[in-house]
Tab-separated table of C-alpha atoms in Angstrom:
chain	number	residue	atom	x	y	z
A	1396	MET	CA	4.959	17.470	18.634
A	1397	LEU	CA	3.079	16.310	21.596
A	1398	GLU	CA	4.031	12.886	22.902
A	1399	LEU	CA	0.540	10.842	23.990
A	1400	THR	CA	0.028	7.366	25.330
A	1401	VAL	CA	-2.949	4.903	24.480
A	1402	GLU	CA	-4.912	6.177	27.142
A	1403	ASP	CA	-4.630	9.856	25.943
A	1404	VAL	CA	-6.157	8.743	22.533
A	1405	ALA	CA	-8.816	6.449	23.854
A	1406	GLY	CA	-10.728	9.380	25.108
A	1407	HIS	CA	-11.283	10.445	21.377
A	1408	LYS	CA	-13.550	7.747	19.859
A	1409	THR	CA	-17.037	10.003	18.813
A	1410	ARG	CA	-17.950	11.071	15.383
A	1411	ASP	CA	-17.030	14.446	16.862
A	1412	ASP	CA	-13.955	13.807	18.099
A	1413	LEU	CA	-11.850	10.971	16.157
A	1414	TRP	CA	-8.450	9.895	16.906
A	1415	VAL	CA	-6.462	7.148	15.572
A	1416	ILE	CA	-2.884	5.902	15.868
A	1417	ILE	CA	-1.139	4.480	12.667
A	1418	HIS	CA	2.405	3.683	12.705
A	1419	GLY	CA	3.437	5.223	15.967
A	1420	LYS	CA	1.864	8.625	15.167
A	1421	VAL	CA	-1.700	9.830	16.214
A	1422	TYR	CA	-4.108	11.608	13.879
A	1423	ASP	CA	-7.270	13.854	14.532
A	1424	VAL	CA	-9.449	12.714	11.573
A	1425	THR	CA	-12.674	14.536	12.683
A	1426	LYS	CA	-12.737	16.802	10.029
A	1427	TYR	CA	-11.804	14.172	7.389
A	1428	ILE	CA	-14.942	11.843	8.548
A	1429	ARG	CA	-17.269	12.935	5.748
A	1430	ASP	CA	-14.503	12.923	2.611
A	1431	HIS	CA	-13.294	9.485	3.561
A	1432	PRO	CA	-13.694	7.090	0.812
A	1433	GLY	CA	-14.341	4.365	2.694
A	1434	GLY	CA	-17.001	6.013	4.730
A	1435	ALA	CA	-17.446	7.148	8.435
A	1436	ASP	CA	-18.497	3.509	9.665
A	1437	VAL	CA	-14.504	2.575	8.780
A	1438	LEU	CA	-13.190	5.268	10.945
A	1439	LEU	CA	-15.688	4.973	13.655
A	1440	ASP	CA	-14.781	1.387	13.949
A	1441	VAL	CA	-11.235	2.019	14.977
A	1442	ALA	CA	-11.767	5.262	16.797
A	1443	GLY	CA	-9.171	6.184	19.935
A	1444	THR	CA	-7.314	2.921	19.025
A	1445	ASP	CA	-4.099	1.560	16.873
A	1446	ALA	CA	-5.724	1.409	13.604
A	1447	THR	CA	-2.134	0.528	11.985
A	1448	ALA	CA	-3.355	-3.193	10.932
A	1449	ALA	CA	-6.535	-1.798	9.346
A	1450	TYR	CA	-4.784	0.581	7.904
A	1451	GLU	CA	-1.963	-1.673	6.175
A	1452	ASP	CA	-4.814	-4.153	5.768
A	1453	ALA	CA	-6.579	-1.411	3.329
A	1454	GLY	CA	-3.634	-1.025	1.202
A	1455	HIS	CA	-3.783	3.076	1.087
A	1456	SER	CA	-1.990	4.746	-1.807
A	1457	GLU	CA	0.574	7.729	-1.533
A	1458	ASP	CA	-2.339	10.113	-1.726
A	1459	ALA	CA	-3.627	8.995	1.769
A	1460	GLU	CA	-0.024	9.259	3.535
A	1461	GLU	CA	0.238	12.820	1.932
A	1462	ILE	CA	-3.533	13.720	3.407
A	1463	MET	CA	-2.852	12.386	6.759
A	1464	GLN	CA	-0.080	14.807	7.766
A	1465	THR	CA	-2.449	17.489	7.458
A	1466	TYR	CA	-4.182	15.601	10.448
A	1467	LEU	CA	-1.144	14.752	12.471
A	1468	VAL	CA	-1.070	15.948	16.404
A	1469	GLY	CA	1.494	14.219	18.290
A	1470	THR	CA	3.499	10.734	18.444
A	1471	LEU	CA	2.477	7.845	20.506
A	1472	LYS	CA	4.629	7.292	23.470
A	1473	ASP	CA	6.600	3.601	23.871
A	1474	ALA	CA	5.160	2.920	19.955
A	1475	THR	CA	6.535	-0.573	18.421
A	1476	GLN	CA	7.044	-0.725	15.056
A	1477	PHE	CA	4.236	-2.911	13.135
A	1478	VAL	CA	5.145	-5.907	11.533
A	1479	ARG	CA	2.641	-7.836	9.099
A	1480	LYS	CA	2.663	-11.202	9.424
A	1481	ALA	CA	4.229	-13.304	6.929
A	1482	ALA	CA	2.019	-14.757	4.261
A	1483	VAL	CA	2.087	-18.937	4.226
A	1484	ARG	CA	2.953	-19.956	0.170
A	1485	VAL	CA	2.010	-23.557	-0.634
A	1486	VAL	CA	4.358	-24.667	-3.526
A	1487	GLN	CA	2.971	-27.526	-5.470
A	1488	GLN	CA	4.540	-29.675	-7.579
A	1489	THR	CA	3.450	-30.522	-10.904
A	1490	VAL	CA	4.904	-34.025	-12.567
A	1491	GLN	CA	6.097	-33.704	-16.005
A	1492	PRO	CA	4.717	-35.984	-18.321
A	1493	VAL	CA	7.083	-38.362	-20.018
A	1494	VAL	CA	6.736	-38.024	-24.049
A	1495	GLU	CA	7.877	-40.909	-25.952
A	1496	SER	CA	9.982	-40.035	-28.857
A	1497	LYS	CA	9.680	-41.743	-32.125
A	1498	PRO	CA	11.979	-41.847	-34.949
A	1499	SER	CA	11.642	-39.423	-37.538
A	1500	SER	CA	10.833	-40.794	-41.297
A	1501	GLN	CA	14.614	-39.216	-42.285
A	1502	ILE	CA	16.302	-41.826	-39.575
A	1503	ARG	CA	13.887	-44.665	-40.723
A	1504	LYS	CA	15.203	-43.965	-44.269
A	1505	VAL	CA	18.856	-44.123	-42.968
A	1506	ALA	CA	18.232	-47.395	-41.356
A	1507	ALA	CA	16.670	-48.943	-44.268
A	1508	ALA	CA	19.900	-47.622	-46.286
A	1509	GLY	CA	22.102	-49.726	-43.981
A	1510	SER	CA	19.909	-52.888	-44.313
A	1511	VAL	CA	20.279	-52.087	-48.454
A	1512	ALA	CA	24.098	-51.944	-48.052
A	1513	GLY	CA	24.280	-55.437	-46.462
A	1514	LEU	CA	21.744	-56.805	-48.529
A	1515	LEU	CA	23.783	-55.937	-51.495
A	1516	SER	CA	26.920	-56.980	-50.143
A	1517	LEU	CA	25.668	-60.631	-49.956
A	1518	VAL	CA	24.058	-60.263	-53.304
A	1519	TYR	CA	27.547	-59.490	-54.769
A	1520	TYR	CA	28.757	-62.373	-52.849
A	1521	ALA	CA	26.126	-64.430	-54.252
A	1522	SER	CA	26.891	-63.576	-58.197
A	1523	SER	CA	30.682	-63.896	-57.807
A	1524	ARG	CA	30.305	-67.515	-56.461
A	1525	ARG	CA	27.447	-68.651	-59.153
A	1526	GLY	CA	27.604	-66.161	-61.781
A	1527	SER	CA	24.605	-65.315	-61.305
A	1528	SER	CA	22.693	-63.382	-63.996
A	1529	HIS	CA	20.369	-61.809	-61.494
A	1530	LEU	CA	22.849	-59.297	-60.662
A	1531	PRO	CA	21.868	-56.255	-62.822
A	1532	GLU	CA	18.278	-56.802	-61.516
A	1533	ALA	CA	19.183	-56.524	-57.893
A	1534	LEU	CA	21.033	-53.225	-58.963
A	1535	HIS	CA	18.407	-51.853	-60.726
A	1536	HIS	CA	15.998	-52.485	-57.843
A	1537	ILE	CA	18.301	-50.917	-55.288
A	1538	GLN	CA	18.555	-47.756	-57.796
A	1539	ALA	CA	15.086	-47.036	-57.733
A	1540	HIS	CA	14.794	-47.185	-53.786
A	1541	LEU	CA	18.065	-45.028	-53.427
A	1542	PRO	CA	17.941	-42.365	-56.708
A	1543	GLY	CA	21.284	-40.554	-55.713
A	1544	LEU	CA	22.903	-44.221	-56.362
A	1545	ASN	CA	23.698	-43.574	-60.123
A	1546	ARG	CA	25.861	-40.401	-59.062
A	1547	LEU	CA	28.053	-42.612	-56.400
A	1548	LEU	CA	28.511	-45.919	-58.036
A	1549	PRO	CA	31.245	-46.438	-60.496
A	1550	SER	CA	29.922	-46.800	-63.578
A	1551	ALA	CA	31.977	-50.488	-63.842
A	1552	MET	CA	29.437	-51.416	-61.001
A	1553	THR	CA	26.291	-50.446	-63.093
A	1554	ASP	CA	27.231	-51.607	-66.123
A	1555	THR	CA	26.044	-55.167	-66.926
A	1556	ARG	CA	28.457	-55.750	-69.440
A	1557	SER	CA	31.359	-55.363	-66.994
A	1558	PRO	CA	34.034	-57.858	-67.014
A	1559	TYR	CA	33.853	-58.056	-63.235
A	1560	GLY	CA	33.826	-61.631	-61.988
A	1561	GLY	CA	35.009	-64.018	-59.341
A	1562	PHE	CA	34.573	-63.888	-55.902
A	1563	ILE	CA	37.488	-61.162	-55.027
A	1564	ASN	CA	35.661	-58.607	-57.532
A	1565	GLY	CA	32.325	-59.318	-55.971
A	1566	PHE	CA	33.505	-58.782	-52.542
A	1567	ALA	CA	35.470	-55.749	-53.255
A	1568	ALA	CA	32.733	-54.019	-55.185
A	1569	ALA	CA	29.945	-54.883	-52.537
A	1570	ALA	CA	32.787	-53.292	-49.830
A	1571	LEU	CA	33.057	-50.265	-51.721
A	1572	LEU	CA	28.977	-49.832	-52.562
A	1573	SER	CA	28.529	-50.445	-48.253
A	1574	ALA	CA	30.920	-47.424	-47.753
A	1575	ILE	CA	29.271	-45.473	-50.292
A	1576	ILE	CA	25.932	-45.963	-48.653
A	1577	GLY	CA	27.226	-45.588	-45.370
A	1578	GLY	CA	28.891	-42.135	-46.306
A	1579	VAL	CA	25.007	-41.025	-47.391
A	1580	ALA	CA	23.950	-41.956	-44.083
A	1581	GLY	CA	26.252	-40.457	-42.158
A	1582	MET	CA	25.325	-37.176	-44.332
A	1583	GLN	CA	21.842	-37.766	-43.152
A	1584	LEU	CA	22.603	-38.312	-39.631
A	1585	SER	CA	24.816	-34.593	-39.908
A	1586	LYS	CA	21.672	-32.726	-41.091
A	1587	LEU	CA	19.537	-34.498	-38.416
A	1588	THR	CA	21.836	-33.069	-35.359
A	1589	HIS	CA	22.886	-29.707	-36.860
A	1590	ILE	CA	20.981	-26.881	-35.438
A	1591	ASP	CA	20.823	-23.717	-37.574
A	1592	SER	CA	21.544	-20.743	-36.125
A	1593	GLY	CA	22.802	-16.963	-37.037
A	1594	PHE	CA	21.364	-14.420	-39.844
A	1595	THR	CA	22.147	-16.660	-42.510
A	1596	ARG	CA	19.152	-18.912	-41.844
A	1597	TYR	CA	16.816	-16.082	-42.739
A	1598	PRO	CA	15.528	-14.527	-45.706
A	1599	PRO	CA	17.690	-11.192	-46.820
A	1600	ARG	CA	14.062	-9.211	-46.093
A	1601	ILE	CA	11.439	-9.855	-43.551
A	1602	LYS	CA	7.958	-7.688	-44.427
A	1603	CYS	CA	7.080	-6.116	-41.153
A	1604	LYS	CA	3.577	-5.173	-40.143
A	1605	PRO	CA	2.930	-1.775	-39.584
A	1606	SER	CA	2.656	-0.629	-35.981
A	1607	PRO	CA	-0.680	0.540	-34.594
A	1608	LYS	CA	-1.590	4.066	-34.193
A	1609	ALA	CA	-0.011	4.812	-30.568
A	1610	ASP	CA	-2.735	5.855	-27.828
A	1611	PRO	CA	-2.604	9.389	-27.461
A	1612	HIS	CA	-3.662	9.305	-23.790
A	1613	SER	CA	-0.470	6.950	-23.046
A	1614	ILE	CA	1.988	9.653	-24.216
A	1615	PRO	CA	4.009	11.097	-21.414
A	1616	GLY	CA	4.265	15.136	-21.079
A	1617	PHE	CA	4.446	17.476	-17.841
A	1618	LEU	CA	3.644	15.546	-15.186
A	1619	ASN	CA	6.045	13.955	-13.096
A	1620	PRO	CA	4.668	11.462	-10.511
A	1621	LYS	CA	7.261	11.815	-8.227
A	1622	ASP	CA	8.416	15.534	-8.143
A	1623	TYR	CA	5.946	18.491	-7.932
A	1624	LYS	CA	6.096	20.722	-10.672
A	1625	THR	CA	4.407	24.384	-11.043
A	1626	LEU	CA	1.843	25.784	-13.179
A	1627	PRO	CA	0.521	29.297	-13.397
A	1628	LEU	CA	-3.318	30.179	-13.433
A	1629	VAL	CA	-4.293	31.577	-16.514
A	1630	GLN	CA	-8.376	31.402	-16.194
A	1631	LYS	CA	-10.719	30.945	-13.280
A	1632	ASP	CA	-14.254	30.618	-14.136
A	1633	LEU	CA	-17.516	30.379	-11.489
A	1634	LEU	CA	-19.511	27.371	-12.658
A	1635	ALA	CA	-21.898	27.316	-9.645
A	1636	PRO	CA	-21.702	28.166	-6.401
A	1637	ASN	CA	-18.335	27.742	-4.615
A	1638	VAL	CA	-17.695	25.395	-7.841
A	1639	TYR	CA	-14.903	27.008	-10.158
A	1640	ARG	CA	-13.060	26.221	-13.400
A	1641	PHE	CA	-9.244	26.583	-13.322
A	1642	VAL	CA	-7.352	26.902	-16.075
A	1643	PHE	CA	-3.323	26.025	-15.833
A	1644	LYS	CA	-0.964	27.318	-18.697
A	1645	LEU	CA	2.094	24.473	-19.633
A	1646	PRO	CA	5.323	25.696	-20.838
A	1647	ALA	CA	4.497	25.326	-24.373
A	1648	PRO	CA	1.508	25.423	-26.644
A	1649	THR	CA	2.089	21.941	-27.936
A	1650	ASP	CA	2.658	20.192	-24.417
A	1651	VAL	CA	0.535	17.510	-23.314
A	1652	VAL	CA	-0.324	16.995	-19.396
A	1653	GLY	CA	0.710	13.201	-19.826
A	1654	LEU	CA	-2.237	12.037	-18.003
A	1655	PRO	CA	-3.806	8.991	-18.828
A	1656	VAL	CA	-7.399	7.993	-18.931
A	1657	GLY	CA	-8.818	7.523	-15.495
A	1658	GLN	CA	-5.931	9.193	-13.787
A	1659	HIS	CA	-5.766	12.141	-11.268
A	1660	VAL	CA	-3.399	14.652	-10.061
A	1661	ALA	CA	-2.337	15.978	-6.651
A	1662	ILE	CA	-1.887	19.647	-5.537
A	1663	LYS	CA	0.089	20.680	-2.755
A	1664	ALA	CA	0.184	23.906	-0.649
A	1665	THR	CA	1.280	25.416	2.435
A	1666	VAL	CA	-1.994	26.789	4.316
A	1667	ASN	CA	-1.456	28.375	7.632
A	1668	GLY	CA	1.714	26.726	8.053
A	1669	GLN	CA	0.731	23.161	7.257
A	1670	SER	CA	1.872	21.455	4.053
A	1671	VAL	CA	-1.716	20.434	2.448
A	1672	SER	CA	-2.169	17.703	-0.567
A	1673	ARG	CA	-5.141	16.719	-2.099
A	1674	SER	CA	-5.970	14.673	-5.268
A	1675	TYR	CA	-8.523	15.861	-8.194
A	1676	THR	CA	-9.516	14.650	-12.137
A	1677	PRO	CA	-8.864	16.843	-14.759
A	1678	THR	CA	-11.518	17.413	-17.165
A	1679	SER	CA	-8.890	17.925	-19.957
A	1680	ASN	CA	-6.391	15.168	-21.446
A	1681	ASN	CA	-3.867	14.705	-23.177
A	1682	LEU	CA	-5.795	15.949	-26.488
A	1683	ASP	CA	-5.713	19.215	-25.134
A	1684	ARG	CA	-2.629	20.911	-25.716
A	1685	GLY	CA	-1.113	23.881	-24.077
A	1686	TYR	CA	-3.396	23.557	-20.970
A	1687	LEU	CA	-4.323	21.499	-17.879
A	1688	GLU	CA	-8.370	22.291	-16.886
A	1689	LEU	CA	-9.815	21.656	-13.162
A	1690	VAL	CA	-13.002	21.547	-12.130
A	1691	ILE	CA	-13.199	22.006	-8.292
A	1692	LYS	CA	-15.850	22.535	-5.856
A	1693	CYS	CA	-14.308	25.116	-2.872
A	1694	TYR	CA	-15.995	24.267	0.533
A	1695	PRO	CA	-15.744	27.282	2.554
A	1696	ASP	CA	-14.335	25.130	5.799
A	1697	GLY	CA	-11.991	23.167	3.317
A	1698	LEU	CA	-8.144	23.888	4.401
A	1699	LEU	CA	-7.134	23.373	0.675
A	1700	THR	CA	-10.225	24.512	-1.187
A	1701	GLY	CA	-11.696	27.164	0.901
A	1702	GLN	CA	-8.840	28.692	2.251
A	1703	TYR	CA	-6.266	28.323	-0.910
A	1704	LEU	CA	-7.969	27.811	-4.003
A	1705	ALA	CA	-10.922	29.915	-3.206
A	1706	ASN	CA	-8.448	32.849	-3.178
A	1707	LEU	CA	-6.336	31.702	-5.784
A	1708	GLN	CA	-5.760	34.544	-8.370
A	1709	VAL	CA	-5.029	34.354	-12.107
A	1710	GLY	CA	-0.936	34.634	-12.406
A	1711	GLU	CA	-0.345	32.609	-9.327
A	1712	LYS	CA	1.520	29.024	-9.658
A	1713	VAL	CA	0.259	26.142	-8.112
A	1714	HIS	CA	2.464	22.713	-7.370
A	1715	PHE	CA	0.944	19.546	-9.301
A	1716	ARG	CA	2.383	15.912	-9.378
A	1717	GLY	CA	1.340	13.127	-11.002
A	1718	PRO	CA	-0.382	10.960	-12.838
A	1719	LYS	CA	-1.591	9.149	-10.153
A	1720	GLY	CA	-4.753	6.424	-9.209
A	1721	ALA	CA	-5.685	2.778	-9.634
A	1722	MET	CA	-7.906	3.372	-12.579
A	1723	LYS	CA	-6.146	2.458	-16.104
A	1724	TYR	CA	-8.750	2.651	-18.561
A	1725	LYS	CA	-7.858	1.069	-21.686
A	1726	ARG	CA	-9.925	0.976	-24.979
A	1727	ASN	CA	-12.852	-1.246	-24.970
A	1728	LEU	CA	-12.184	-2.356	-21.391
A	1729	CYS	CA	-15.728	-3.971	-20.919
A	1730	LYS	CA	-18.864	-3.737	-23.144
A	1731	LYS	CA	-21.041	-1.737	-20.934
A	1732	ILE	CA	-19.954	0.883	-18.376
A	1733	GLY	CA	-22.857	2.468	-15.652
A	1734	MET	CA	-21.981	5.751	-13.972
A	1735	ILE	CA	-23.364	7.321	-10.697
A	1736	ALA	CA	-21.918	10.564	-9.951
A	1737	GLY	CA	-22.620	13.417	-7.366
A	1738	GLY	CA	-21.512	16.673	-7.584
A	1739	THR	CA	-17.920	17.121	-8.599
A	1740	GLY	CA	-17.710	13.476	-8.690
A	1741	ILE	CA	-18.882	14.371	-12.463
A	1742	THR	CA	-15.313	15.232	-13.193
A	1743	PRO	CA	-13.571	11.448	-13.644
A	1744	MET	CA	-16.682	10.412	-15.687
A	1745	TYR	CA	-16.767	13.380	-17.657
A	1746	GLN	CA	-12.953	12.373	-18.522
A	1747	LEU	CA	-13.798	8.830	-19.460
A	1748	ILE	CA	-16.931	9.932	-21.541
A	1749	ARG	CA	-14.897	12.048	-23.986
A	1750	ALA	CA	-11.919	9.508	-24.271
A	1751	ILE	CA	-14.768	6.755	-25.103
A	1752	CYS	CA	-16.787	8.773	-27.418
A	1753	GLU	CA	-13.964	10.713	-29.286
A	1754	ASP	CA	-11.836	7.431	-30.104
A	1755	GLU	CA	-13.851	5.661	-32.926
A	1756	ARG	CA	-12.393	2.417	-32.105
A	1757	ASP	CA	-13.931	2.199	-28.733
A	1758	THR	CA	-17.393	0.896	-28.954
A	1759	THR	CA	-17.889	0.807	-25.125
A	1760	GLU	CA	-21.603	1.737	-24.028
A	1761	ILE	CA	-22.144	4.375	-21.311
A	1762	SER	CA	-25.150	4.923	-19.127
A	1763	LEU	CA	-24.721	7.963	-16.709
A	1764	VAL	CA	-27.245	8.875	-13.559
A	1765	TYR	CA	-25.665	12.217	-12.425
A	1766	ALA	CA	-27.145	13.253	-8.979
A	1767	ASN	CA	-27.404	17.134	-7.673
A	1768	ARG	CA	-29.046	19.156	-5.218
A	1769	SER	CA	-30.637	21.374	-7.852
A	1770	GLU	CA	-30.759	22.321	-11.321
A	1771	GLY	CA	-28.272	24.787	-10.668
A	1772	ASP	CA	-25.433	22.425	-9.237
A	1773	ILE	CA	-25.379	20.334	-12.510
A	1774	LEU	CA	-21.703	20.845	-13.792
A	1775	LEU	CA	-20.526	20.164	-17.306
A	1776	ARG	CA	-24.145	19.961	-18.402
A	1777	GLU	CA	-23.661	21.301	-22.048
A	1778	GLU	CA	-20.879	19.278	-22.223
A	1779	LEU	CA	-22.357	15.895	-21.312
A	1780	GLU	CA	-25.679	16.921	-23.138
A	1781	ALA	CA	-23.639	17.550	-26.352
A	1782	PHE	CA	-22.143	13.826	-26.328
A	1783	ALA	CA	-25.404	12.546	-25.583
A	1784	ARG	CA	-26.785	13.942	-28.971
A	1785	ARG	CA	-24.043	13.475	-31.100
A	1786	TYR	CA	-23.402	9.656	-29.705
A	1787	PRO	CA	-27.240	8.762	-28.804
A	1788	LYS	CA	-26.471	4.807	-29.199
A	1789	GLN	CA	-22.828	4.932	-27.031
A	1790	PHE	CA	-23.942	7.435	-24.440
A	1791	THR	CA	-27.254	7.874	-22.350
A	1792	LEU	CA	-27.680	10.606	-19.707
A	1793	TYR	CA	-30.130	10.548	-16.702
A	1794	TYR	CA	-30.287	13.700	-14.394
A	1795	MET	CA	-31.290	13.160	-10.305
A	1796	LEU	CA	-32.400	15.927	-8.320
A	1797	ASP	CA	-33.146	16.564	-4.825
A	1798	VAL	CA	-35.384	19.734	-5.332
A	1799	ALA	CA	-36.494	19.590	-9.191
A	1800	PRO	CA	-38.364	22.316	-10.904
A	1801	GLU	CA	-42.036	21.555	-12.026
A	1802	ASP	CA	-41.312	20.956	-15.653
A	1803	TRP	CA	-38.321	18.536	-14.967
A	1804	LYS	CA	-38.286	15.607	-17.027
A	1805	TYR	CA	-35.585	13.461	-15.341
A	1806	GLY	CA	-35.612	11.919	-11.520
A	1807	THR	CA	-35.841	13.299	-8.230
A	1808	GLY	CA	-34.911	12.043	-4.815
A	1809	TYR	CA	-31.781	9.597	-3.890
A	1810	VAL	CA	-30.396	6.985	-6.335
A	1811	THR	CA	-32.239	3.851	-5.411
A	1812	PRO	CA	-31.789	0.364	-6.608
A	1813	GLU	CA	-35.092	0.774	-8.506
A	1814	VAL	CA	-33.498	3.793	-10.260
A	1815	MET	CA	-30.226	1.737	-10.921
A	1816	ALA	CA	-31.925	-1.107	-12.621
A	1817	ALA	CA	-34.043	1.087	-14.821
A	1818	ARG	CA	-30.843	3.454	-15.904
A	1819	LEU	CA	-27.809	1.179	-15.429
A	1820	PRO	CA	-26.803	-2.047	-17.545
A	1821	LYS	CA	-27.552	-5.494	-15.600
A	1822	PRO	CA	-25.045	-7.503	-13.695
A	1823	ALA	CA	-22.486	-9.028	-16.289
A	1824	ALA	CA	-19.213	-10.114	-16.800
A	1825	ASP	CA	-18.318	-7.668	-19.417
A	1826	THR	CA	-20.111	-4.894	-17.532
A	1827	LYS	CA	-18.791	-2.372	-14.872
A	1828	VAL	CA	-20.387	0.159	-12.880
A	1829	PHE	CA	-17.430	3.580	-11.715
A	1830	LEU	CA	-18.917	5.869	-8.504
A	1831	CYS	CA	-17.791	9.113	-7.538
A	1832	GLY	CA	-19.453	11.266	-5.292
A	1833	PRO	CA	-20.133	11.918	-1.544
A	1834	PRO	CA	-19.175	9.265	0.725
A	1835	GLY	CA	-22.675	8.600	2.091
A	1836	MET	CA	-24.026	8.640	-1.548
A	1837	ILE	CA	-21.303	6.125	-2.570
A	1838	ASN	CA	-21.611	3.769	0.419
A	1839	ALA	CA	-25.696	3.863	-0.429
A	1840	ALA	CA	-24.731	3.056	-4.135
A	1841	LYS	CA	-22.476	0.098	-3.338
A	1842	LYS	CA	-25.195	-1.639	-1.530
A	1843	GLY	CA	-27.843	-1.188	-4.107
A	1844	LEU	CA	-25.703	-2.525	-6.714
A	1845	VAL	CA	-25.017	-5.509	-4.597
A	1846	SER	CA	-28.620	-6.063	-4.106
A	1847	LEU	CA	-29.025	-6.224	-7.944
A	1848	GLY	CA	-26.522	-8.752	-8.135
A	1849	PHE	CA	-23.027	-6.890	-8.928
A	1850	GLU	CA	-19.929	-8.011	-6.606
A	1851	ALA	CA	-19.153	-6.148	-3.851
A	1852	PRO	CA	-15.740	-3.907	-4.175
A	1853	GLY	CA	-12.880	-4.147	-1.821
A	1854	ALA	CA	-11.878	-1.380	0.493
A	1855	VAL	CA	-9.573	-0.294	-1.936
A	1856	GLY	CA	-10.396	0.231	-5.595
A	1857	ARG	CA	-8.831	-2.027	-8.333
A	1858	MET	CA	-9.399	-2.449	-11.668
A	1859	THR	CA	-10.947	-5.742	-11.607
A	1860	ASP	CA	-13.618	-4.813	-9.481
A	1861	GLN	CA	-17.183	-5.066	-11.227
A	1862	ILE	CA	-18.020	-1.540	-8.952
A	1863	PHE	CA	-14.940	0.712	-9.024
A	1864	CYS	CA	-14.874	3.564	-6.767
A	1865	PHE	CA	-12.803	6.498	-7.663
C-alpha cells in the first residue's frame, strides 16, 4: 500500500480528482461524489485535506466505514492519532424543598388516649377522696370515646355498684386503667412503624391484563447485525432499464428476515480483488415468510451493482448483514408523513407505505411525490397504485416526470417548493417528511422544504428530524 504525504494528497482537490485523509488513511472518493448522502459540496469542502474532524462530527455509521474500504489508496506518512475535544459538562445542583411533616390522625388519637389516661387517674383520685357519685358518668363518657375500653377494663371498675372505695382502691384502679390505655397506645404506634412486606400482604390472586399483540415487524429473524450470512438467489426479474428485482430464499418457508420497518441490509462481495459493501432497503418485510426481496438499479459503472449484481445468476449465494439504519418506524410515529422519492429511492418508502396501510391500527396519513425521468422508469407502480385505490383516505400518490407522454395526468419537471406545498402536508409538530433519491435531488428538496417552514436536518439522519433522509 502506498505511503503518501500531506502534500501528495493536497494535489487532488477537484471534482474530477478528489482525495481525502481520514484517520491516517488516504481515500480517492472521486467516483463516490454523486452517491454521497450529504451531497458533493460536503466532499469538495474537504478535498485534498485531512477530513477526520469533519468525518467524526458528522457521526458516520458502520455503512460508511465499509464503503470507505473500496476507495482506500494508501496511508499517510507521519500520521498522528485524532483526539476528539472533551466536552465540558455543567452540572447544576438542585435544592430539594423541605417538606414539613404533620402528625397523622392515628398519632393524634394515641396522644389523646394518653391524656384520657391521666384525666381518668385524677377522676379516680377525686372520687375516692370525696366519695363522688360522678364517677360512673366519667367512665361512661370516656368509654364513648374509646369503644374498645369495655373489653379491657375489669368488670368491677365499670360496675357502679362496686364496693370499691377509698383512696387506695381508687388510686389502684386508676393506675391499672392507665396501664391498659398505655398498652393500647403502644399497639397503635407499633402498627404505624411496622412495614408490610413479602407475599402475605398481597391477595392470593392478581388479575393480569392480557399483553398487547406483538408487532410482527419487531420479531427477530434470519439477519444478524454483526455477521454476514448467505442466501441463494431464486428469482431475478428486469423491471426497467438496469433495474432488477432480486428474490432470495430463506432457509425455511416459515422463516422471516427479521427486518424492522425502515431498516436496510448490507450486501458484501469481492469484486476484482476488492471487498465491496453497499446497503439496500428490501421491498419485502416480516409478513413475507420464506424470502427476501430487493429492487436495485445496477449502474453499468458500479463496482457492486454493475459488475456483480447485474451478472448474478439464479442459484448463486449472496452475503447479507443487518438490520441497519437510523430509521426505526413505530406505529403512529406522527399524524402525517410526506415522502419525496426518486428512482430506486422508492424502496424504503414502499416498505413504510406497506407497513402503515396493512396495519389497521396505524392511522398515519401518507402523501408521496415520486419523481422519475420517464414513465417506463416508474418502479412498483402497480403495487403503489393498488394501495392508493384501497386506502384513498390514508395514502395519496403523485408522479413527476422529466419527459411525460401527451396524456399524462400528473406533474412534469422538478419537484419544486410549489409542488411540495401543493402535494405534501404543511409543517407541523406532528408531521415529518422522508427523502430518498439521487443526491442532487435530495439537496434541492431539503432547501425547498426549509423554505416552506420545515426544520433543517443534520448531516446524519436522526429519527427526531422533521426532514429525514434515508
